[in-house]
């Protein structure tokens, strides 16, 4: 897969995005899949996902993710993917579910010697903590716990599905939010 064979990014407009990455191993720079969920004004979600070749021989997370080295054969490398995403997500709110995704993108940029994209990051875990404080201590605000608590439907540890789930957390939080506590993608 070359850059020209990257999946076409969905056409907006979008109110905000959620992004998730999966890694081949415990090294944050070993990104092997990236998913982006775009949320429209009507709250419909369009998901974009691609495999990424992390150029590693350590695939210790395959047992969790199901992603193998052969699946990313000929997939684009991170700089190619960020070349596409950098333009699409510039000056937009990007939700991640915890700080892992941003730190993985940063680690990948450092590894390849490229600049970190200038994105405005927000954290759907923090949104969930404010919207549902009663979940603290009862499995917490991780995606697996929120899946059950909020009745979400998604396949965990797939970047596209997890990005979509993070977007759904934000959408559901909007339903319980007050105007006195706007979400990062809402202007006061």
mmCIF file with all atom_site columns, C-alpha atoms in Angstrom:
data_model
loop_
_atom_site.group_PDB
_atom_site.id
_atom_site.type_symbol
_atom_site.label_atom_id
_atom_site.label_alt_id
_atom_site.label_comp_id
_atom_site.label_asym_id
_atom_site.label_entity_id
_atom_site.label_seq_id
_atom_site.pdbx_PDB_ins_code
_atom_site.Cartn_x
_atom_site.Cartn_y
_atom_site.Cartn_z
_atom_site.occupancy
_atom_site.B_iso_or_equiv
_atom_site.pdbx_formal_charge
_atom_site.auth_seq_id
_atom_site.auth_comp_id
_atom_site.auth_asym_id
_atom_site.auth_atom_id
_atom_site.pdbx_PDB_model_num
ATOM 1   C CA . UNK A 1 1   ? 0.000   0.000   0.000  1.00 0.00 ? 1   UNK A CA 1
ATOM 2   C CA . UNK A 1 2   ? 1.509   3.330   -1.017 1.00 0.00 ? 2   UNK A CA 1
ATOM 3   C CA . UNK A 1 3   ? 0.383   6.778   0.068  1.00 0.00 ? 3   UNK A CA 1
ATOM 4   C CA . UNK A 1 4   ? -1.888  6.981   -2.961 1.00 0.00 ? 4   UNK A CA 1
ATOM 5   C CA . UNK A 1 5   ? -3.503  3.721   -1.755 1.00 0.00 ? 5   UNK A CA 1
ATOM 6   C CA . UNK A 1 6   ? -4.343  5.061   1.683  1.00 0.00 ? 6   UNK A CA 1
ATOM 7   C CA . UNK A 1 7   ? -8.090  4.915   2.277  1.00 0.00 ? 7   UNK A CA 1
ATOM 8   C CA . UNK A 1 8   ? -9.790  8.119   1.238  1.00 0.00 ? 8   UNK A CA 1
ATOM 9   C CA . UNK A 1 9   ? -10.486 10.338  4.215  1.00 0.00 ? 9   UNK A CA 1
ATOM 10  C CA . UNK A 1 10  ? -14.196 11.135  4.649  1.00 0.00 ? 10  UNK A CA 1
ATOM 11  C CA . UNK A 1 11  ? -15.452 14.492  3.446  1.00 0.00 ? 11  UNK A CA 1
ATOM 12  C CA . UNK A 1 12  ? -16.728 16.854  6.163  1.00 0.00 ? 12  UNK A CA 1
ATOM 13  C CA . UNK A 1 13  ? -17.943 18.963  7.659  1.00 0.00 ? 13  UNK A CA 1
ATOM 14  C CA . UNK A 1 14  ? -17.291 17.416  11.052 1.00 0.00 ? 14  UNK A CA 1
ATOM 15  C CA . UNK A 1 15  ? -17.825 18.940  14.495 1.00 0.00 ? 15  UNK A CA 1
ATOM 16  C CA . UNK A 1 16  ? -14.954 16.986  16.039 1.00 0.00 ? 16  UNK A CA 1
ATOM 17  C CA . UNK A 1 17  ? -12.842 13.863  15.663 1.00 0.00 ? 17  UNK A CA 1
ATOM 18  C CA . UNK A 1 18  ? -11.679 10.993  17.863 1.00 0.00 ? 18  UNK A CA 1
ATOM 19  C CA . UNK A 1 19  ? -8.434  9.160   17.153 1.00 0.00 ? 19  UNK A CA 1
ATOM 20  C CA . UNK A 1 20  ? -7.082  5.829   18.350 1.00 0.00 ? 20  UNK A CA 1
ATOM 21  C CA . UNK A 1 21  ? -3.898  3.906   17.666 1.00 0.00 ? 21  UNK A CA 1
ATOM 22  C CA . UNK A 1 22  ? -2.879  0.306   18.217 1.00 0.00 ? 22  UNK A CA 1
ATOM 23  C CA . UNK A 1 23  ? 0.734   -0.704  18.701 1.00 0.00 ? 23  UNK A CA 1
ATOM 24  C CA . UNK A 1 24  ? 2.567   -3.874  17.700 1.00 0.00 ? 24  UNK A CA 1
ATOM 25  C CA . UNK A 1 25  ? 4.334   -4.041  21.053 1.00 0.00 ? 25  UNK A CA 1
ATOM 26  C CA . UNK A 1 26  ? 4.910   -2.036  24.244 1.00 0.00 ? 26  UNK A CA 1
ATOM 27  C CA . UNK A 1 27  ? 6.944   0.618   22.407 1.00 0.00 ? 27  UNK A CA 1
ATOM 28  C CA . UNK A 1 28  ? 4.625   3.559   21.815 1.00 0.00 ? 28  UNK A CA 1
ATOM 29  C CA . UNK A 1 29  ? 6.236   4.296   18.452 1.00 0.00 ? 29  UNK A CA 1
ATOM 30  C CA . UNK A 1 30  ? 5.258   0.836   17.121 1.00 0.00 ? 30  UNK A CA 1
ATOM 31  C CA . UNK A 1 31  ? 1.926   2.080   15.740 1.00 0.00 ? 31  UNK A CA 1
ATOM 32  C CA . UNK A 1 32  ? 0.414   -0.607  13.515 1.00 0.00 ? 32  UNK A CA 1
ATOM 33  C CA . UNK A 1 33  ? -3.121  0.781   13.080 1.00 0.00 ? 33  UNK A CA 1
ATOM 34  C CA . UNK A 1 34  ? -4.729  4.234   13.249 1.00 0.00 ? 34  UNK A CA 1
ATOM 35  C CA . UNK A 1 35  ? -8.448  4.942   13.347 1.00 0.00 ? 35  UNK A CA 1
ATOM 36  C CA . UNK A 1 36  ? -10.221 8.290   13.154 1.00 0.00 ? 36  UNK A CA 1
ATOM 37  C CA . UNK A 1 37  ? -13.913 8.869   13.800 1.00 0.00 ? 37  UNK A CA 1
ATOM 38  C CA . UNK A 1 38  ? -15.459 12.063  12.446 1.00 0.00 ? 38  UNK A CA 1
ATOM 39  C CA . UNK A 1 39  ? -18.643 13.300  14.134 1.00 0.00 ? 39  UNK A CA 1
ATOM 40  C CA . UNK A 1 40  ? -21.102 15.296  12.053 1.00 0.00 ? 40  UNK A CA 1
ATOM 41  C CA . UNK A 1 41  ? -23.612 17.892  13.297 1.00 0.00 ? 41  UNK A CA 1
ATOM 42  C CA . UNK A 1 42  ? -26.399 15.262  13.293 1.00 0.00 ? 42  UNK A CA 1
ATOM 43  C CA . UNK A 1 43  ? -24.112 13.100  15.495 1.00 0.00 ? 43  UNK A CA 1
ATOM 44  C CA . UNK A 1 44  ? -23.579 10.466  12.834 1.00 0.00 ? 44  UNK A CA 1
ATOM 45  C CA . UNK A 1 45  ? -20.072 9.053   12.850 1.00 0.00 ? 45  UNK A CA 1
ATOM 46  C CA . UNK A 1 46  ? -17.892 8.228   9.879  1.00 0.00 ? 46  UNK A CA 1
ATOM 47  C CA . UNK A 1 47  ? -14.819 6.112   10.601 1.00 0.00 ? 47  UNK A CA 1
ATOM 48  C CA . UNK A 1 48  ? -11.506 5.995   8.734  1.00 0.00 ? 48  UNK A CA 1
ATOM 49  C CA . UNK A 1 49  ? -8.904  3.328   9.497  1.00 0.00 ? 49  UNK A CA 1
ATOM 50  C CA . UNK A 1 50  ? -5.599  2.136   8.082  1.00 0.00 ? 50  UNK A CA 1
ATOM 51  C CA . UNK A 1 51  ? -2.875  -0.298  8.979  1.00 0.00 ? 51  UNK A CA 1
ATOM 52  C CA . UNK A 1 52  ? 0.578   1.190   9.485  1.00 0.00 ? 52  UNK A CA 1
ATOM 53  C CA . UNK A 1 53  ? 3.898   -0.589  9.008  1.00 0.00 ? 53  UNK A CA 1
ATOM 54  C CA . UNK A 1 54  ? 5.874   0.027   12.229 1.00 0.00 ? 54  UNK A CA 1
ATOM 55  C CA . UNK A 1 55  ? 8.943   -1.722  10.785 1.00 0.00 ? 55  UNK A CA 1
ATOM 56  C CA . UNK A 1 56  ? 9.407   -3.947  13.811 1.00 0.00 ? 56  UNK A CA 1
ATOM 57  C CA . UNK A 1 57  ? 9.974   -7.627  14.411 1.00 0.00 ? 57  UNK A CA 1
ATOM 58  C CA . UNK A 1 58  ? 8.370   -7.489  17.890 1.00 0.00 ? 58  UNK A CA 1
ATOM 59  C CA . UNK A 1 59  ? 4.682   -8.318  17.512 1.00 0.00 ? 59  UNK A CA 1
ATOM 60  C CA . UNK A 1 60  ? 3.988   -9.153  21.161 1.00 0.00 ? 60  UNK A CA 1
ATOM 61  C CA . UNK A 1 61  ? 0.597   -7.379  21.082 1.00 0.00 ? 61  UNK A CA 1
ATOM 62  C CA . UNK A 1 62  ? -0.731  -9.637  18.306 1.00 0.00 ? 62  UNK A CA 1
ATOM 63  C CA . UNK A 1 63  ? -2.390  -11.845 20.938 1.00 0.00 ? 63  UNK A CA 1
ATOM 64  C CA . UNK A 1 64  ? -4.462  -8.843  22.086 1.00 0.00 ? 64  UNK A CA 1
ATOM 65  C CA . UNK A 1 65  ? -5.052  -7.052  18.778 1.00 0.00 ? 65  UNK A CA 1
ATOM 66  C CA . UNK A 1 66  ? -5.056  -9.845  16.239 1.00 0.00 ? 66  UNK A CA 1
ATOM 67  C CA . UNK A 1 67  ? -2.888  -7.658  13.978 1.00 0.00 ? 67  UNK A CA 1
ATOM 68  C CA . UNK A 1 68  ? 0.117   -9.476  12.546 1.00 0.00 ? 68  UNK A CA 1
ATOM 69  C CA . UNK A 1 69  ? 3.239   -8.450  10.678 1.00 0.00 ? 69  UNK A CA 1
ATOM 70  C CA . UNK A 1 70  ? 1.873   -9.986  7.473  1.00 0.00 ? 70  UNK A CA 1
ATOM 71  C CA . UNK A 1 71  ? -1.284  -7.845  7.749  1.00 0.00 ? 71  UNK A CA 1
ATOM 72  C CA . UNK A 1 72  ? 0.754   -4.625  7.597  1.00 0.00 ? 72  UNK A CA 1
ATOM 73  C CA . UNK A 1 73  ? 2.991   -5.827  4.767  1.00 0.00 ? 73  UNK A CA 1
ATOM 74  C CA . UNK A 1 74  ? 3.019   -3.013  2.208  1.00 0.00 ? 74  UNK A CA 1
ATOM 75  C CA . UNK A 1 75  ? 1.011   -0.712  4.535  1.00 0.00 ? 75  UNK A CA 1
ATOM 76  C CA . UNK A 1 76  ? 2.153   2.910   4.669  1.00 0.00 ? 76  UNK A CA 1
ATOM 77  C CA . UNK A 1 77  ? 4.600   4.064   7.309  1.00 0.00 ? 77  UNK A CA 1
ATOM 78  C CA . UNK A 1 78  ? 3.629   6.606   9.933  1.00 0.00 ? 78  UNK A CA 1
ATOM 79  C CA . UNK A 1 79  ? 5.027   9.670   8.098  1.00 0.00 ? 79  UNK A CA 1
ATOM 80  C CA . UNK A 1 80  ? 2.815   8.869   5.077  1.00 0.00 ? 80  UNK A CA 1
ATOM 81  C CA . UNK A 1 81  ? -0.285  8.456   7.234  1.00 0.00 ? 81  UNK A CA 1
ATOM 82  C CA . UNK A 1 82  ? 0.413   11.640  9.171  1.00 0.00 ? 82  UNK A CA 1
ATOM 83  C CA . UNK A 1 83  ? 0.951   13.442  5.864  1.00 0.00 ? 83  UNK A CA 1
ATOM 84  C CA . UNK A 1 84  ? -2.688  12.726  5.050  1.00 0.00 ? 84  UNK A CA 1
ATOM 85  C CA . UNK A 1 85  ? -4.098  13.169  8.563  1.00 0.00 ? 85  UNK A CA 1
ATOM 86  C CA . UNK A 1 86  ? -2.109  16.294  9.345  1.00 0.00 ? 86  UNK A CA 1
ATOM 87  C CA . UNK A 1 87  ? -4.040  18.282  6.771  1.00 0.00 ? 87  UNK A CA 1
ATOM 88  C CA . UNK A 1 88  ? -7.426  16.738  7.556  1.00 0.00 ? 88  UNK A CA 1
ATOM 89  C CA . UNK A 1 89  ? -7.239  17.248  11.331 1.00 0.00 ? 89  UNK A CA 1
ATOM 90  C CA . UNK A 1 90  ? -5.400  20.573  11.484 1.00 0.00 ? 90  UNK A CA 1
ATOM 91  C CA . UNK A 1 91  ? -7.102  23.133  13.741 1.00 0.00 ? 91  UNK A CA 1
ATOM 92  C CA . UNK A 1 92  ? -9.685  20.583  14.842 1.00 0.00 ? 92  UNK A CA 1
ATOM 93  C CA . UNK A 1 93  ? -10.496 19.074  18.244 1.00 0.00 ? 93  UNK A CA 1
ATOM 94  C CA . UNK A 1 94  ? -9.153  15.505  18.391 1.00 0.00 ? 94  UNK A CA 1
ATOM 95  C CA . UNK A 1 95  ? -10.393 13.341  21.278 1.00 0.00 ? 95  UNK A CA 1
ATOM 96  C CA . UNK A 1 96  ? -8.297  10.452  22.514 1.00 0.00 ? 96  UNK A CA 1
ATOM 97  C CA . UNK A 1 97  ? -9.375  8.057   25.239 1.00 0.00 ? 97  UNK A CA 1
ATOM 98  C CA . UNK A 1 98  ? -6.512  8.677   27.707 1.00 0.00 ? 98  UNK A CA 1
ATOM 99  C CA . UNK A 1 99  ? -3.146  10.185  26.887 1.00 0.00 ? 99  UNK A CA 1
ATOM 100 C CA . UNK A 1 100 ? -1.775  7.096   25.154 1.00 0.00 ? 100 UNK A CA 1
ATOM 101 C CA . UNK A 1 101 ? -2.709  7.976   21.582 1.00 0.00 ? 101 UNK A CA 1
ATOM 102 C CA . UNK A 1 102 ? -1.116  11.416  21.609 1.00 0.00 ? 102 UNK A CA 1
ATOM 103 C CA . UNK A 1 103 ? 2.016   10.042  23.262 1.00 0.00 ? 103 UNK A CA 1
ATOM 104 C CA . UNK A 1 104 ? 2.216   7.255   20.655 1.00 0.00 ? 104 UNK A CA 1
ATOM 105 C CA . UNK A 1 105 ? 1.941   9.768   17.806 1.00 0.00 ? 105 UNK A CA 1
ATOM 106 C CA . UNK A 1 106 ? 4.629   11.879  19.508 1.00 0.00 ? 106 UNK A CA 1
ATOM 107 C CA . UNK A 1 107 ? 6.892   8.832   19.943 1.00 0.00 ? 107 UNK A CA 1
ATOM 108 C CA . UNK A 1 108 ? 6.401   7.920   16.281 1.00 0.00 ? 108 UNK A CA 1
ATOM 109 C CA . UNK A 1 109 ? 7.205   11.458  15.165 1.00 0.00 ? 109 UNK A CA 1
ATOM 110 C CA . UNK A 1 110 ? 10.351  11.411  17.292 1.00 0.00 ? 110 UNK A CA 1
ATOM 111 C CA . UNK A 1 111 ? 11.375  8.044   15.836 1.00 0.00 ? 111 UNK A CA 1
ATOM 112 C CA . UNK A 1 112 ? 10.993  9.318   12.262 1.00 0.00 ? 112 UNK A CA 1
ATOM 113 C CA . UNK A 1 113 ? 12.397  12.783  12.982 1.00 0.00 ? 113 UNK A CA 1
ATOM 114 C CA . UNK A 1 114 ? 9.235   14.575  11.881 1.00 0.00 ? 114 UNK A CA 1
ATOM 115 C CA . UNK A 1 115 ? 7.231   17.343  13.532 1.00 0.00 ? 115 UNK A CA 1
ATOM 116 C CA . UNK A 1 116 ? 4.263   16.442  15.686 1.00 0.00 ? 116 UNK A CA 1
ATOM 117 C CA . UNK A 1 117 ? 1.038   17.507  13.920 1.00 0.00 ? 117 UNK A CA 1
ATOM 118 C CA . UNK A 1 118 ? -0.454  20.712  15.276 1.00 0.00 ? 118 UNK A CA 1
ATOM 119 C CA . UNK A 1 119 ? -3.698  19.230  16.573 1.00 0.00 ? 119 UNK A CA 1
ATOM 120 C CA . UNK A 1 120 ? -5.875  20.332  19.490 1.00 0.00 ? 120 UNK A CA 1
ATOM 121 C CA . UNK A 1 121 ? -6.129  17.282  21.738 1.00 0.00 ? 121 UNK A CA 1
ATOM 122 C CA . UNK A 1 122 ? -8.907  16.586  24.234 1.00 0.00 ? 122 UNK A CA 1
ATOM 123 C CA . UNK A 1 123 ? -9.414  13.522  26.423 1.00 0.00 ? 123 UNK A CA 1
ATOM 124 C CA . UNK A 1 124 ? -12.678 11.567  26.390 1.00 0.00 ? 124 UNK A CA 1
ATOM 125 C CA . UNK A 1 125 ? -11.668 9.924   29.692 1.00 0.00 ? 125 UNK A CA 1
ATOM 126 C CA . UNK A 1 126 ? -11.785 13.356  31.326 1.00 0.00 ? 126 UNK A CA 1
ATOM 127 C CA . UNK A 1 127 ? -15.139 14.018  29.653 1.00 0.00 ? 127 UNK A CA 1
ATOM 128 C CA . UNK A 1 128 ? -16.469 10.685  30.986 1.00 0.00 ? 128 UNK A CA 1
ATOM 129 C CA . UNK A 1 129 ? -15.194 11.437  34.501 1.00 0.00 ? 129 UNK A CA 1
ATOM 130 C CA . UNK A 1 130 ? -17.075 14.732  34.547 1.00 0.00 ? 130 UNK A CA 1
ATOM 131 C CA . UNK A 1 131 ? -20.241 13.297  32.981 1.00 0.00 ? 131 UNK A CA 1
ATOM 132 C CA . UNK A 1 132 ? -20.403 10.098  35.075 1.00 0.00 ? 132 UNK A CA 1
ATOM 133 C CA . UNK A 1 133 ? -18.497 10.622  38.336 1.00 0.00 ? 133 UNK A CA 1
ATOM 134 C CA . UNK A 1 134 ? -20.426 7.719   39.869 1.00 0.00 ? 134 UNK A CA 1
ATOM 135 C CA . UNK A 1 135 ? -18.391 5.270   37.757 1.00 0.00 ? 135 UNK A CA 1
ATOM 136 C CA . UNK A 1 136 ? -15.206 6.130   39.637 1.00 0.00 ? 136 UNK A CA 1
ATOM 137 C CA . UNK A 1 137 ? -14.089 3.041   41.513 1.00 0.00 ? 137 UNK A CA 1
ATOM 138 C CA . UNK A 1 138 ? -16.592 0.760   39.735 1.00 0.00 ? 138 UNK A CA 1
ATOM 139 C CA . UNK A 1 139 ? -14.429 -0.245  36.803 1.00 0.00 ? 139 UNK A CA 1
ATOM 140 C CA . UNK A 1 140 ? -13.514 3.316   36.050 1.00 0.00 ? 140 UNK A CA 1
ATOM 141 C CA . UNK A 1 141 ? -13.842 5.262   32.851 1.00 0.00 ? 141 UNK A CA 1
ATOM 142 C CA . UNK A 1 142 ? -11.933 3.012   30.453 1.00 0.00 ? 142 UNK A CA 1
ATOM 143 C CA . UNK A 1 143 ? -13.602 2.027   27.198 1.00 0.00 ? 143 UNK A CA 1
ATOM 144 C CA . UNK A 1 144 ? -14.346 -1.519  28.388 1.00 0.00 ? 144 UNK A CA 1
ATOM 145 C CA . UNK A 1 145 ? -16.186 -0.222  31.475 1.00 0.00 ? 145 UNK A CA 1
ATOM 146 C CA . UNK A 1 146 ? -17.981 2.521   29.556 1.00 0.00 ? 146 UNK A CA 1
ATOM 147 C CA . UNK A 1 147 ? -19.057 -0.043  26.971 1.00 0.00 ? 147 UNK A CA 1
ATOM 148 C CA . UNK A 1 148 ? -21.105 -1.790  29.634 1.00 0.00 ? 148 UNK A CA 1
ATOM 149 C CA . UNK A 1 149 ? -22.214 1.291   31.594 1.00 0.00 ? 149 UNK A CA 1
ATOM 150 C CA . UNK A 1 150 ? -23.362 3.258   28.536 1.00 0.00 ? 150 UNK A CA 1
ATOM 151 C CA . UNK A 1 151 ? -24.548 0.350   26.412 1.00 0.00 ? 151 UNK A CA 1
ATOM 152 C CA . UNK A 1 152 ? -22.000 0.965   23.674 1.00 0.00 ? 152 UNK A CA 1
ATOM 153 C CA . UNK A 1 153 ? -21.377 -1.551  20.924 1.00 0.00 ? 153 UNK A CA 1
ATOM 154 C CA . UNK A 1 154 ? -17.856 -1.876  19.536 1.00 0.00 ? 154 UNK A CA 1
ATOM 155 C CA . UNK A 1 155 ? -14.947 -4.322  19.165 1.00 0.00 ? 155 UNK A CA 1
ATOM 156 C CA . UNK A 1 156 ? -12.241 -3.249  21.620 1.00 0.00 ? 156 UNK A CA 1
ATOM 157 C CA . UNK A 1 157 ? -8.583  -3.079  20.473 1.00 0.00 ? 157 UNK A CA 1
ATOM 158 C CA . UNK A 1 158 ? -9.372  -2.137  16.884 1.00 0.00 ? 158 UNK A CA 1
ATOM 159 C CA . UNK A 1 159 ? -8.303  1.458   16.174 1.00 0.00 ? 159 UNK A CA 1
ATOM 160 C CA . UNK A 1 160 ? -11.357 2.326   14.081 1.00 0.00 ? 160 UNK A CA 1
ATOM 161 C CA . UNK A 1 161 ? -13.785 0.793   16.576 1.00 0.00 ? 161 UNK A CA 1
ATOM 162 C CA . UNK A 1 162 ? -12.060 2.387   19.585 1.00 0.00 ? 162 UNK A CA 1
ATOM 163 C CA . UNK A 1 163 ? -12.003 5.806   17.884 1.00 0.00 ? 163 UNK A CA 1
ATOM 164 C CA . UNK A 1 164 ? -15.714 5.431   17.190 1.00 0.00 ? 164 UNK A CA 1
ATOM 165 C CA . UNK A 1 165 ? -16.298 4.410   20.826 1.00 0.00 ? 165 UNK A CA 1
ATOM 166 C CA . UNK A 1 166 ? -14.425 7.469   22.120 1.00 0.00 ? 166 UNK A CA 1
ATOM 167 C CA . UNK A 1 167 ? -16.583 9.654   19.870 1.00 0.00 ? 167 UNK A CA 1
ATOM 168 C CA . UNK A 1 168 ? -19.730 7.917   21.197 1.00 0.00 ? 168 UNK A CA 1
ATOM 169 C CA . UNK A 1 169 ? -18.608 8.640   24.782 1.00 0.00 ? 169 UNK A CA 1
ATOM 170 C CA . UNK A 1 170 ? -18.381 12.339  23.929 1.00 0.00 ? 170 UNK A CA 1
ATOM 171 C CA . UNK A 1 171 ? -21.779 12.289  22.186 1.00 0.00 ? 171 UNK A CA 1
ATOM 172 C CA . UNK A 1 172 ? -23.406 10.587  25.193 1.00 0.00 ? 172 UNK A CA 1
ATOM 173 C CA . UNK A 1 173 ? -21.721 13.086  27.526 1.00 0.00 ? 173 UNK A CA 1
ATOM 174 C CA . UNK A 1 174 ? -23.287 15.905  25.511 1.00 0.00 ? 174 UNK A CA 1
ATOM 175 C CA . UNK A 1 175 ? -26.677 14.510  26.543 1.00 0.00 ? 175 UNK A CA 1
ATOM 176 C CA . UNK A 1 176 ? -25.905 14.981  30.261 1.00 0.00 ? 176 UNK A CA 1
ATOM 177 C CA . UNK A 1 177 ? -23.738 18.089  29.987 1.00 0.00 ? 177 UNK A CA 1
ATOM 178 C CA . UNK A 1 178 ? -24.751 21.569  31.041 1.00 0.00 ? 178 UNK A CA 1
ATOM 179 C CA . UNK A 1 179 ? -23.984 24.736  29.134 1.00 0.00 ? 179 UNK A CA 1
ATOM 180 C CA . UNK A 1 180 ? -21.969 25.880  32.150 1.00 0.00 ? 180 UNK A CA 1
ATOM 181 C CA . UNK A 1 181 ? -19.490 23.060  31.459 1.00 0.00 ? 181 UNK A CA 1
ATOM 182 C CA . UNK A 1 182 ? -18.942 23.063  27.683 1.00 0.00 ? 182 UNK A CA 1
ATOM 183 C CA . UNK A 1 183 ? -17.048 20.260  26.014 1.00 0.00 ? 183 UNK A CA 1
ATOM 184 C CA . UNK A 1 184 ? -13.788 21.245  24.300 1.00 0.00 ? 184 UNK A CA 1
ATOM 185 C CA . UNK A 1 185 ? -15.355 21.128  20.813 1.00 0.00 ? 185 UNK A CA 1
ATOM 186 C CA . UNK A 1 186 ? -18.218 23.440  21.843 1.00 0.00 ? 186 UNK A CA 1
ATOM 187 C CA . UNK A 1 187 ? -17.695 27.193  21.776 1.00 0.00 ? 187 UNK A CA 1
ATOM 188 C CA . UNK A 1 188 ? -19.173 29.131  24.695 1.00 0.00 ? 188 UNK A CA 1
#
